[in-house]
Short mmCIF file of C-alpha atoms in Angstrom, two decimals:
data_model
loop_
_atom_site.label_atom_id
_atom_site.label_comp_id
_atom_site.label_asym_id
_atom_site.label_seq_id
_atom_site.Cartn_x
_atom_site.Cartn_y
_atom_site.Cartn_z
CA MET A 1 -93.13 136.50 115.16
CA GLY A 2 -90.97 133.81 117.08
CA GLN A 3 -89.38 130.81 115.71
CA LEU A 4 -91.15 127.38 115.73
CA CYS A 5 -90.70 125.26 118.65
CA GLY A 6 -89.75 121.53 118.56
CA ARG A 7 -93.23 120.39 119.13
CA CYS A 8 -94.56 122.45 116.18
CA LEU A 9 -91.56 121.21 113.97
CA GLN A 10 -92.61 117.70 114.81
CA LEU A 11 -96.24 118.47 113.81
CA LEU A 12 -94.92 119.61 110.38
CA ARG A 13 -92.91 116.30 109.96
CA ASP A 14 -96.09 114.45 110.87
CA PHE A 15 -98.00 116.24 108.39
CA ALA A 16 -95.47 115.44 105.56
CA ALA A 17 -95.82 111.87 106.47
CA VAL A 18 -99.47 111.87 106.31
CA VAL A 19 -99.24 113.32 102.91
CA GLN A 20 -96.84 110.65 101.74
CA ARG A 21 -98.93 107.79 103.40
CA THR A 22 -102.37 108.50 102.15
CA SER A 23 -104.14 111.25 100.02
CA ALA A 24 -107.51 110.22 101.36
CA GLU A 25 -106.74 111.74 104.77
CA LEU A 26 -105.07 114.85 103.31
CA LEU A 27 -107.80 117.51 104.00
CA HIS A 28 -108.41 116.15 107.48
CA GLY A 29 -104.77 116.18 108.35
CA ILE A 30 -104.15 119.55 107.10
CA LYS A 31 -106.87 120.99 109.08
CA GLU A 32 -105.79 119.39 112.27
CA CYS A 33 -102.31 120.36 111.88
CA LEU A 34 -102.87 123.95 111.31
CA ILE A 35 -105.25 124.15 114.29
CA LEU A 36 -102.66 122.59 116.65
CA ILE A 37 -99.94 125.07 115.33
CA SER A 38 -102.18 127.99 115.55
CA ASN A 39 -102.86 127.21 119.32
CA CYS A 40 -99.29 126.82 120.25
CA SER A 41 -98.11 129.57 122.59
CA CYS A 42 -94.96 129.99 120.66
CA LEU A 43 -96.58 131.93 118.00
CA LYS A 44 -98.70 134.04 120.37
CA GLN A 45 -96.57 136.42 122.37
CA SER A 46 -99.02 139.02 123.50
CA SER A 47 -98.31 142.74 123.28
CA SER A 48 -98.37 142.91 127.00
CA THR A 49 -95.79 140.26 127.26
CA GLY A 50 -93.71 142.12 124.81
CA ARG A 51 -93.99 145.30 126.86
CA ARG A 52 -93.16 143.35 129.88
CA LEU A 53 -89.93 141.63 128.47
CA TYR A 54 -88.87 145.05 126.80
CA LYS A 55 -86.26 146.58 128.70
CA PRO A 56 -85.37 150.19 127.37
CA ILE A 57 -81.58 150.60 126.82
CA LEU A 58 -80.02 152.94 129.20
CA GLN A 59 -78.30 155.54 127.26
CA PRO A 60 -74.66 156.52 128.10
CA HIS A 61 -75.70 160.05 129.13
CA GLU A 62 -78.69 158.79 131.19
CA ARG A 63 -76.39 156.50 132.99
CA VAL A 64 -73.94 159.35 133.88
CA THR A 65 -76.98 161.59 134.82
CA ALA A 66 -78.52 158.98 137.04
CA GLN A 67 -75.07 158.45 138.91
CA GLU A 68 -74.58 162.25 139.27
CA PHE A 69 -78.16 162.47 140.42
CA LEU A 70 -77.71 159.71 143.00
CA GLN A 71 -74.56 161.49 144.31
CA HIS A 72 -76.43 164.94 144.44
CA ILE A 73 -79.30 163.17 146.56
CA GLU A 74 -76.80 161.66 148.94
CA THR A 75 -74.70 164.83 149.46
CA GLY A 76 -76.46 168.06 148.34
CA PHE A 77 -80.16 167.93 148.51
CA GLU A 78 -80.41 169.92 151.76
CA MET A 79 -78.14 172.64 150.27
CA SER A 80 -79.70 173.19 146.63
CA PRO A 81 -82.65 170.96 145.90
CA LEU A 82 -83.79 173.38 143.17
CA GLY A 83 -80.24 174.39 141.75
CA LYS A 84 -79.30 174.14 138.19
CA ASP A 85 -77.77 170.88 138.06
CA PRO A 86 -80.48 168.77 139.76
CA LEU A 87 -83.02 170.44 137.37
CA GLU A 88 -80.82 169.42 134.33
CA ALA A 89 -80.76 165.98 135.91
CA LEU A 90 -84.46 165.83 136.54
CA ARG A 91 -85.23 166.69 132.80
CA THR A 92 -83.03 163.89 131.57
CA LEU A 93 -84.52 161.36 133.93
CA ALA A 94 -88.19 162.55 133.38
CA PHE A 95 -87.97 162.37 129.62
CA SER A 96 -86.17 159.14 129.53
CA GLU A 97 -87.84 155.96 128.21
CA ASN A 98 -86.61 154.14 131.21
CA PRO A 99 -89.34 153.53 134.01
CA GLY A 100 -86.76 153.35 136.63
CA LEU A 101 -85.21 156.81 135.84
CA GLN A 102 -88.53 158.34 135.66
CA GLN A 103 -89.47 156.83 139.02
CA SER A 104 -86.26 158.47 140.45
CA ALA A 105 -87.44 161.84 139.10
CA ALA A 106 -90.91 161.48 140.35
CA LEU A 107 -89.74 160.38 143.90
CA TYR A 108 -87.40 163.39 143.98
CA TYR A 109 -90.29 165.70 143.29
CA LEU A 110 -92.56 163.85 145.83
CA HIS A 111 -89.80 164.32 148.39
CA MET A 112 -89.48 168.16 147.76
CA SER A 113 -93.33 168.52 147.82
CA GLN A 114 -93.45 166.97 151.34
CA HIS A 115 -90.54 168.82 152.86
CA MET A 116 -90.21 172.26 151.09
CA ASN A 117 -92.02 175.42 152.05
CA VAL A 118 -90.56 177.58 149.31
CA PRO A 119 -92.14 178.39 145.73
CA LEU A 120 -91.14 175.88 143.02
CA PRO A 121 -89.30 177.72 140.19
CA VAL A 122 -91.38 177.65 136.98
CA GLU A 123 -88.47 175.64 135.29
CA HIS A 124 -89.33 172.74 137.42
CA LEU A 125 -92.74 172.33 135.94
CA GLU A 126 -91.37 171.18 132.54
CA PRO A 127 -90.43 167.77 133.76
CA PHE A 128 -94.04 167.23 135.11
CA TYR A 129 -95.32 167.12 131.64
CA ALA A 130 -93.22 163.85 130.74
CA LEU A 131 -93.82 162.46 134.37
CA LEU A 132 -97.65 162.83 134.23
CA ARG A 133 -97.69 161.22 130.59
CA SER A 134 -95.48 158.38 131.68
CA ALA A 135 -96.62 154.82 130.87
CA ASP A 136 -95.36 153.72 134.20
CA LEU A 137 -98.25 153.70 136.79
CA GLU A 138 -95.93 154.39 139.91
CA VAL A 139 -94.54 157.44 138.05
CA GLN A 140 -98.04 158.63 137.43
CA GLN A 141 -98.98 158.27 141.05
CA MET A 142 -95.84 160.01 142.61
CA SER A 143 -95.75 162.68 140.08
CA SER A 144 -99.55 163.64 140.35
CA LEU A 145 -99.33 163.45 144.15
CA SER A 146 -96.42 165.77 144.31
CA LEU A 147 -98.28 168.26 141.98
CA VAL A 148 -101.19 168.03 144.37
CA ASN A 149 -98.96 168.85 147.41
CA PHE A 150 -97.23 171.75 145.65
CA LEU A 151 -100.72 173.27 144.69
CA LEU A 152 -102.18 172.77 148.12
CA GLU A 153 -99.26 174.39 149.90
CA GLY A 154 -99.15 177.36 147.36
CA ASN A 155 -95.77 176.51 146.12
CA ILE A 156 -96.85 176.75 142.40
CA ASP A 157 -98.89 179.34 140.89
CA LYS A 158 -102.22 177.77 139.70
CA GLU A 159 -102.56 179.89 136.58
CA LEU A 160 -98.83 178.96 135.59
CA VAL A 161 -99.63 175.25 135.85
CA VAL A 162 -102.19 175.75 132.97
CA GLN A 163 -100.15 178.09 131.03
CA MET A 164 -97.26 175.69 131.12
CA GLY A 165 -99.56 172.98 129.33
CA LEU A 166 -100.02 170.69 132.40
CA LEU A 167 -103.75 170.85 132.27
CA GLU A 168 -104.06 168.53 129.40
CA PRO A 169 -102.06 165.52 130.90
CA ILE A 170 -103.98 166.17 134.42
CA LEU A 171 -107.29 165.76 132.62
CA GLU A 172 -106.03 162.66 130.79
CA LEU A 173 -105.20 161.07 134.11
CA LEU A 174 -108.97 161.42 135.07
CA GLU A 175 -109.52 158.57 132.78
CA SER A 176 -106.84 156.46 134.27
CA GLY A 177 -108.07 153.08 135.64
CA ASP A 178 -106.06 153.49 138.83
CA PRO A 179 -108.04 155.12 141.85
CA THR A 180 -105.00 156.65 143.18
CA VAL A 181 -104.16 158.49 140.10
CA GLN A 182 -107.80 159.41 139.58
CA CYS A 183 -107.93 160.74 143.30
CA ASN A 184 -104.69 162.92 142.62
CA SER A 185 -105.68 164.25 139.22
CA CYS A 186 -109.25 165.15 140.68
CA ALA A 187 -107.52 167.02 143.58
CA CYS A 188 -105.22 168.85 141.02
CA THR A 189 -108.33 169.90 138.99
CA MET A 190 -110.23 170.92 142.14
CA THR A 191 -107.32 173.20 143.19
CA LEU A 192 -106.61 174.67 139.80
CA ALA A 193 -110.46 175.41 139.32
CA ILE A 194 -110.21 177.87 142.33
CA SER A 195 -108.88 180.28 139.68
CA GLU A 196 -111.53 181.97 137.39
CA SER A 197 -109.34 181.65 134.20
CA ASN A 198 -108.46 178.11 135.05
CA ARG A 199 -112.22 177.23 135.50
CA GLU A 200 -112.81 178.45 131.77
CA ALA A 201 -109.67 176.42 130.64
CA ILE A 202 -110.95 173.21 132.17
CA GLY A 203 -114.33 173.60 130.49
CA ALA A 204 -112.71 174.39 127.21
CA ALA A 205 -110.46 171.28 127.51
CA GLN A 206 -113.59 169.05 128.07
CA GLY A 207 -112.81 168.36 131.63
CA VAL A 208 -116.40 168.50 132.86
CA THR A 209 -117.38 165.15 131.37
CA PRO A 210 -114.68 162.97 133.21
CA LEU A 211 -115.37 164.72 136.48
CA LEU A 212 -119.00 163.94 136.23
CA ALA A 213 -118.27 160.25 135.55
CA LEU A 214 -115.93 160.03 138.62
CA ALA A 215 -118.47 161.80 140.84
CA ASN A 216 -120.23 158.38 140.68
CA SER A 217 -117.06 156.54 141.59
CA TYR A 218 -117.19 153.87 144.24
CA ASP A 219 -113.95 155.08 145.72
CA PRO A 220 -114.89 157.80 148.39
CA ARG A 221 -111.55 159.51 147.82
CA VAL A 222 -112.05 159.85 144.17
CA GLN A 223 -115.67 160.77 144.51
CA GLN A 224 -114.95 163.39 147.09
CA ASN A 225 -112.37 165.23 145.07
CA ALA A 226 -114.32 164.89 141.83
CA VAL A 227 -117.40 166.49 143.47
CA GLY A 228 -115.09 169.08 145.01
CA ALA A 229 -113.77 169.92 141.51
CA ILE A 230 -117.24 170.45 140.28
CA LEU A 231 -118.02 172.53 143.12
CA ASN A 232 -115.27 174.98 142.34
CA LEU A 233 -116.36 174.95 138.53
CA THR A 234 -119.93 176.05 139.51
CA GLN A 235 -118.52 179.41 140.61
CA SER A 236 -118.36 180.25 136.91
CA GLU A 237 -121.85 181.01 135.32
CA LYS A 238 -120.38 179.95 131.86
CA ILE A 239 -119.37 176.53 133.21
CA GLN A 240 -122.76 176.17 134.95
CA GLN A 241 -124.16 176.12 131.49
CA VAL A 242 -121.81 173.34 130.47
CA LEU A 243 -122.50 171.35 133.65
CA CYS A 244 -126.30 171.44 133.24
CA LYS A 245 -125.90 170.44 129.52
CA GLU A 246 -123.82 167.52 130.50
CA GLY A 247 -126.16 166.17 133.02
CA ALA A 248 -124.67 167.42 136.39
CA LEU A 249 -128.08 168.24 138.07
CA PRO A 250 -129.50 164.72 138.55
CA ILE A 251 -125.74 163.51 139.62
CA LEU A 252 -125.47 166.31 142.16
CA THR A 253 -128.98 165.86 143.40
CA LEU A 254 -128.56 162.10 144.04
CA LEU A 255 -125.31 162.85 145.93
CA LEU A 256 -127.20 164.83 148.41
CA GLU A 257 -128.14 161.37 149.89
CA SER A 258 -124.52 160.27 149.97
CA PRO A 259 -123.29 158.65 153.30
CA ASP A 260 -120.22 160.93 153.00
CA SER A 261 -121.04 164.21 154.57
CA GLU A 262 -118.21 165.93 152.66
CA VAL A 263 -119.74 164.83 149.36
CA GLN A 264 -123.22 166.04 150.69
CA TYR A 265 -121.62 169.38 151.32
CA TYR A 266 -119.83 169.88 148.17
CA SER A 267 -122.87 168.83 146.08
CA CYS A 268 -125.26 170.90 148.15
CA THR A 269 -122.95 173.89 147.90
CA ALA A 270 -122.54 173.25 143.99
CA LEU A 271 -126.32 173.21 143.62
CA SER A 272 -126.59 176.32 145.72
CA ASN A 273 -124.25 178.18 143.35
CA VAL A 274 -126.33 176.90 140.31
CA ALA A 275 -129.46 177.97 142.12
CA ALA A 276 -128.30 181.56 142.44
CA ASN A 277 -128.87 181.81 138.88
CA ALA A 278 -132.69 181.68 138.47
CA GLN A 279 -132.55 180.39 134.89
CA HIS A 280 -131.60 177.04 136.05
CA HIS A 281 -134.63 176.76 138.57
CA PRO A 282 -136.97 175.05 136.16
CA ALA A 283 -134.42 172.32 135.25
CA MET A 284 -133.45 171.90 138.91
CA LEU A 285 -136.88 171.54 140.29
CA ARG A 286 -137.93 169.07 137.48
CA THR A 287 -135.10 166.80 138.43
CA GLY A 288 -136.57 163.45 139.92
CA ASN A 289 -140.04 164.81 139.95
CA ARG A 290 -139.06 167.62 142.40
CA PHE A 291 -136.88 165.39 144.38
CA LEU A 292 -134.44 168.14 144.97
CA LEU A 293 -136.68 170.08 147.42
CA ARG A 294 -137.47 166.91 149.44
CA ALA A 295 -133.71 165.99 149.68
CA LEU A 296 -132.64 169.48 150.73
CA VAL A 297 -135.39 169.78 153.59
CA SER A 298 -134.14 166.45 154.77
CA LEU A 299 -130.65 167.74 155.00
CA LEU A 300 -131.69 170.48 157.39
CA SER A 301 -131.75 167.60 159.97
CA SER A 302 -127.98 166.77 159.29
CA SER A 303 -125.82 166.60 162.38
CA VAL A 304 -123.10 168.15 160.42
CA ASP A 305 -123.59 172.06 160.72
CA LYS A 306 -122.04 173.01 157.31
CA VAL A 307 -124.32 170.67 155.50
CA SER A 308 -127.61 171.74 157.25
CA SER A 309 -126.39 175.36 156.78
CA GLN A 310 -125.69 174.96 153.09
CA ALA A 311 -129.09 173.26 152.61
CA CYS A 312 -130.64 176.51 153.87
CA VAL A 313 -128.76 178.47 151.43
CA CYS A 314 -129.78 176.25 148.62
CA LEU A 315 -133.44 176.38 149.53
CA ARG A 316 -133.27 180.13 149.89
CA ASN A 317 -131.75 180.47 146.41
CA LEU A 318 -134.36 178.37 144.96
CA ALA A 319 -137.28 180.12 146.78
CA THR A 320 -137.66 182.99 144.37
CA SER A 321 -141.26 182.24 143.38
CA VAL A 322 -144.27 182.14 145.51
CA ASP A 323 -145.20 178.60 144.45
CA THR A 324 -141.72 177.25 145.35
CA GLN A 325 -141.91 179.10 148.76
CA VAL A 326 -145.33 177.50 149.50
CA GLU A 327 -144.06 174.17 148.33
CA ILE A 328 -140.87 174.29 150.77
CA VAL A 329 -143.20 175.14 153.63
CA ALA A 330 -145.43 172.19 152.72
CA HIS A 331 -142.53 169.80 153.11
CA ASN A 332 -142.70 170.32 156.90
CA VAL A 333 -139.68 172.62 156.87
CA LEU A 334 -140.71 174.79 159.96
CA PRO A 335 -140.02 172.36 162.85
CA LYS A 336 -136.53 171.87 161.28
CA LEU A 337 -135.96 175.55 161.06
CA LEU A 338 -137.03 176.14 164.54
CA SER A 339 -134.32 173.63 165.72
CA LEU A 340 -131.74 175.37 163.63
CA LEU A 341 -132.57 178.69 165.15
CA ALA A 342 -131.51 177.28 168.40
CA SER A 343 -128.31 175.93 166.99
CA GLY A 344 -125.03 176.59 168.86
CA ASN A 345 -123.42 177.39 165.48
CA LYS A 346 -123.86 180.94 164.41
CA ASP A 347 -123.37 180.11 160.64
CA VAL A 348 -126.33 177.62 160.93
CA ARG A 349 -128.63 180.14 162.69
CA ARG A 350 -127.84 182.83 160.11
CA ALA A 351 -128.67 180.51 157.17
CA ALA A 352 -132.05 179.44 158.99
CA ILE A 353 -132.94 183.00 159.70
CA ALA A 354 -132.28 184.07 156.01
CA LEU A 355 -134.42 181.25 154.73
CA LEU A 356 -137.27 182.09 157.06
CA TRP A 357 -137.05 185.77 155.97
CA ILE A 358 -137.65 184.71 152.36
CA LEU A 359 -140.38 182.31 153.13
CA SER A 360 -142.16 184.92 155.26
CA GLN A 361 -142.56 187.43 152.48
CA HIS A 362 -145.86 185.96 151.03
CA PRO A 363 -149.28 185.86 152.83
CA ARG A 364 -149.95 182.24 151.66
CA ASN A 365 -147.33 180.94 154.13
CA GLN A 366 -149.80 181.13 157.13
CA ARG A 367 -148.09 178.14 158.62
CA ILE A 368 -145.11 180.46 159.55
CA VAL A 369 -147.33 182.60 161.53
CA GLU A 370 -148.81 179.80 163.41
CA SER A 371 -145.53 178.06 164.20
CA PRO A 372 -143.18 178.54 167.06
CA CYS A 373 -140.79 179.88 164.52
CA VAL A 374 -141.93 183.36 165.36
CA GLU A 375 -140.96 182.79 169.02
CA GLY A 376 -137.70 181.34 167.75
CA LEU A 377 -136.94 184.67 165.88
CA LEU A 378 -137.80 186.88 168.75
CA GLN A 379 -135.47 184.92 170.94
CA THR A 380 -132.64 185.05 168.28
CA MET A 381 -132.68 188.89 168.76
CA LEU A 382 -131.66 188.45 172.33
CA SER A 383 -128.47 186.64 171.33
CA THR A 384 -125.41 188.64 171.74
CA ASP A 385 -123.42 187.26 168.86
CA VAL A 386 -126.00 188.04 166.09
CA GLN A 387 -124.01 189.54 163.28
CA GLU A 388 -125.48 192.36 161.25
CA ASP A 389 -126.85 190.44 158.12
CA SER A 390 -128.52 187.97 160.46
CA LEU A 391 -129.99 190.87 162.47
CA HIS A 392 -131.27 192.54 159.23
CA TYR A 393 -132.94 189.08 158.37
CA VAL A 394 -134.45 188.58 161.77
CA THR A 395 -135.92 192.13 161.97
CA SER A 396 -137.27 192.07 158.38
CA CYS A 397 -138.65 188.70 158.69
CA LEU A 398 -140.73 189.63 161.98
CA ALA A 399 -141.61 193.01 160.42
CA GLU A 400 -142.93 191.18 157.38
CA LEU A 401 -144.82 188.74 159.62
CA ALA A 402 -146.15 191.61 161.76
CA LYS A 403 -148.18 193.02 158.98
CA GLN A 404 -150.52 189.93 159.25
CA GLU A 405 -152.94 190.12 162.32
CA GLY A 406 -152.34 186.58 163.21
CA ALA A 407 -148.69 186.77 163.57
CA THR A 408 -148.88 190.01 165.49
CA LEU A 409 -151.27 188.15 167.92
CA HIS A 410 -148.59 185.40 168.35
CA MET A 411 -145.71 187.91 168.79
CA VAL A 412 -147.81 189.67 171.42
CA GLN A 413 -148.21 186.55 173.30
CA TRP A 414 -144.45 185.99 173.38
CA ILE A 415 -143.24 189.46 173.82
CA ASP A 416 -141.86 190.25 177.47
CA GLU A 417 -139.68 192.91 178.94
CA PRO A 418 -136.29 191.66 177.61
CA LEU A 419 -137.76 191.60 174.13
CA THR A 420 -139.34 195.01 174.39
CA LYS A 421 -136.01 196.50 175.66
CA CYS A 422 -134.18 194.76 172.69
CA LEU A 423 -136.73 196.13 170.15
CA VAL A 424 -136.39 199.71 171.55
CA ARG A 425 -132.66 199.56 171.54
CA LEU A 426 -132.42 198.23 168.09
CA ALA A 427 -134.81 201.05 166.82
CA GLY A 428 -132.55 203.53 168.68
CA GLN A 429 -129.23 202.50 167.31
CA LEU A 430 -127.70 204.48 164.40
CA GLU A 431 -124.97 202.13 163.29
CA HIS A 432 -127.34 199.66 161.46
CA THR A 433 -129.98 201.40 159.42
CA GLU A 434 -132.05 198.63 158.25
CA PRO A 435 -132.53 196.62 161.73
CA SER A 436 -133.38 200.01 163.21
CA PHE A 437 -136.21 200.62 160.87
CA GLN A 438 -137.55 197.18 161.08
CA ALA A 439 -137.54 197.02 164.86
CA ALA A 440 -139.38 200.25 165.00
CA SER A 441 -141.86 198.78 162.41
CA ILE A 442 -142.50 195.72 164.55
CA ILE A 443 -143.12 197.91 167.65
CA GLN A 444 -145.53 200.02 165.56
CA HIS A 445 -147.58 196.95 164.41
CA MET A 446 -148.03 195.71 168.00
CA LEU A 447 -149.07 199.06 169.54
CA GLY A 448 -152.78 198.11 169.06
CA HIS A 449 -152.49 195.67 171.86
CA GLU A 450 -152.47 196.60 175.48
CA LYS A 451 -149.82 194.42 176.53
CA MET A 452 -147.22 195.92 174.29
CA MET A 453 -148.30 199.49 175.46
CA LEU A 454 -147.77 198.56 178.99
CA LEU A 455 -144.37 197.14 178.36
CA LEU A 456 -143.36 200.15 176.34
CA LYS A 457 -144.15 202.52 179.18
CA CYS A 458 -141.06 201.11 180.85
CA HIS A 459 -139.05 202.78 178.07
CA VAL A 460 -140.65 206.12 177.39
CA LYS A 461 -137.31 207.93 177.30
CA GLU A 462 -135.76 205.53 174.94
CA THR A 463 -138.80 205.56 172.69
CA GLN A 464 -138.93 209.30 172.50
CA ALA A 465 -135.14 209.32 171.45
CA TYR A 466 -135.45 206.92 168.45
CA LEU A 467 -138.79 208.85 167.40
CA LYS A 468 -136.81 211.94 167.41
CA ASN A 469 -134.13 210.42 165.14
CA PHE A 470 -136.85 209.12 162.73
CA LEU A 471 -138.54 212.55 162.40
CA THR A 472 -135.30 214.32 161.50
CA HIS A 473 -134.03 211.22 159.37
CA GLN A 474 -133.19 212.09 155.70
CA GLU A 475 -135.26 209.04 154.45
CA ILE A 476 -138.96 209.63 153.94
CA ARG A 477 -139.95 206.26 155.25
CA PHE A 478 -138.29 206.86 158.62
CA GLN A 479 -140.22 210.12 158.96
CA GLN A 480 -143.52 208.45 157.96
CA LEU A 481 -142.93 205.53 160.37
CA GLY A 482 -142.00 208.05 163.14
CA ILE A 483 -145.14 210.01 162.54
CA SER A 484 -147.45 207.05 162.55
CA THR A 485 -145.83 205.67 165.79
CA PHE A 486 -146.14 209.00 167.45
CA CYS A 487 -149.86 209.23 166.62
CA ARG A 488 -150.73 205.86 168.07
CA LEU A 489 -148.56 206.41 171.31
CA GLN A 490 -150.13 209.89 171.74
CA GLU A 491 -153.47 208.13 172.43
CA ASP A 492 -152.11 206.97 175.75
CA PRO A 493 -152.20 209.57 178.45
CA GLU A 494 -148.74 208.86 179.79
CA PHE A 495 -147.10 209.10 176.38
CA SER A 496 -148.99 212.17 175.56
CA LEU A 497 -147.81 213.87 178.68
CA ALA A 498 -144.22 212.75 178.13
CA PHE A 499 -144.40 214.13 174.56
CA ARG A 500 -145.70 217.54 175.61
CA LYS A 501 -142.83 217.79 178.18
CA SER A 502 -140.33 216.83 175.64
CA GLN A 503 -141.48 219.25 173.02
CA MET A 504 -142.22 216.55 170.38
CA THR A 505 -145.08 218.54 169.12
CA LYS A 506 -142.57 221.34 168.21
CA LEU A 507 -140.52 218.85 166.41
CA LEU A 508 -143.35 217.71 164.39
CA GLU A 509 -144.20 221.21 163.42
CA GLN A 510 -140.80 221.68 162.05
CA VAL A 511 -141.27 218.48 160.06
CA ARG A 512 -144.50 219.78 158.75
CA GLN A 513 -143.02 223.11 157.72
CA GLN A 514 -140.13 221.31 155.94
CA THR A 515 -142.67 219.08 154.13
CA GLU A 516 -144.76 222.06 153.10
CA GLU A 517 -141.61 223.78 151.60
CA THR A 518 -140.76 220.46 149.80
CA GLN A 519 -144.15 220.41 148.45
CA GLU A 520 -144.05 223.93 147.15
CA LEU A 521 -140.72 223.42 145.45
CA LEU A 522 -142.00 220.13 143.85
CA ARG A 523 -145.04 222.10 142.58
CA ALA A 524 -142.93 224.93 141.12
CA ALA A 525 -140.66 222.36 139.47
CA ILE A 526 -143.61 220.56 138.00
CA CYS A 527 -145.09 223.81 136.66
CA HIS A 528 -141.87 224.66 135.17
CA ALA A 529 -141.47 221.43 133.67
CA ASP A 530 -144.98 221.52 132.02
CA SER A 531 -144.52 225.09 130.61
#
């Protein structure tokens, strides 16, 4: 409490005069005097003013350290920035109560993080604890940024940061009122959450709640890093439970409509990770009266490839039930998928193919059969850069659709010489087993149509080759498919003649004998088991 100023002393003298002059006005005078005194600024030094006026005393050892540190910066930084002497100086400066000294230490670390490409020794993490918890805003900004730089460059072990106790001050900075500090602390958390053990530590330290709050930040940098951190946390099934409990689903769902494509991508990928666990599907689909499916279908039209691709992935992960599959198709998804099948980005095409594959697995989705997507899938097979997993999805999807007569009619309409050659080639290659089987299955389903039979006659030799492989294959399904295809082709005079010349009948006889031997062995085994 300060001393009375001259004005307040005069008020007290006036008060004494009032008392002496008249007792009738005593009560009124007392009230007026005390009100005036209480309103005077001399007795109202705020705590903030006190902090502003307070100048921490520079201790003698701090003064010496600061002088030596300055000399080191001027002469020796390039030679030994991580030596023992600068480390001791940094410790002294970082743990000082003087903001100026702390700023020097923070600035030194920031400079190192921007110019060094070597690992930071573990001893240098200790000063960060004091710097991140500094009351000085500039110190918080510089120290958190330098830590981000070190982490992004791989100059600090992510698990070691948590083990050294730095996670707590990092998470505390999430609740800072300064956007720069929030942005840096979110970036630190996002990078740390790449590690599985760190994800568990962040969840245990209650780091999910402030991140979800910052996911709604009006600062785009803060929001982007916060959602990125949440994305990395969703890689843990345990933290997924925490996120859902804390209300992450409606937040992430609404962020799908963000004007920031990076935020869209992060939130969509986070939802894809959660959707990979079917137990979360009911809660995800309930959000906003099933708004999630509509938002994801809308993102298929995004001009940003990774966003449209990830929307396909999320829809595929959600489409585990027949009802959800039908609902997705009902949202006019097929024209969008057709467009994605023609994308110049192979990741986009792969994601669209995988989604079509899962949507085609139920007969209720007749719209796929009637859509140009069937033609799109057929044309995709001709692409030279189709990877094995995409090839598997394409052939599996077409084979599934070919079981429906309506789809087979559409496929026959679009089939031509290049597509027929491609199907026969896929059926005959031995490297990728699944596409081989599915391609042969597509051919078998279309053999009832004259057009397909005529096209296939241009590839008699190749057809016989893959049938021989199938008949001698170890898997029963290949043998069965080979036999059924042989029977249908044998109805054609040209194929029948070709089979006789190539001794296919002899091969079938061998398969029959092997089958009979197998049956006898099975009967013997069953009888032995019964006895």
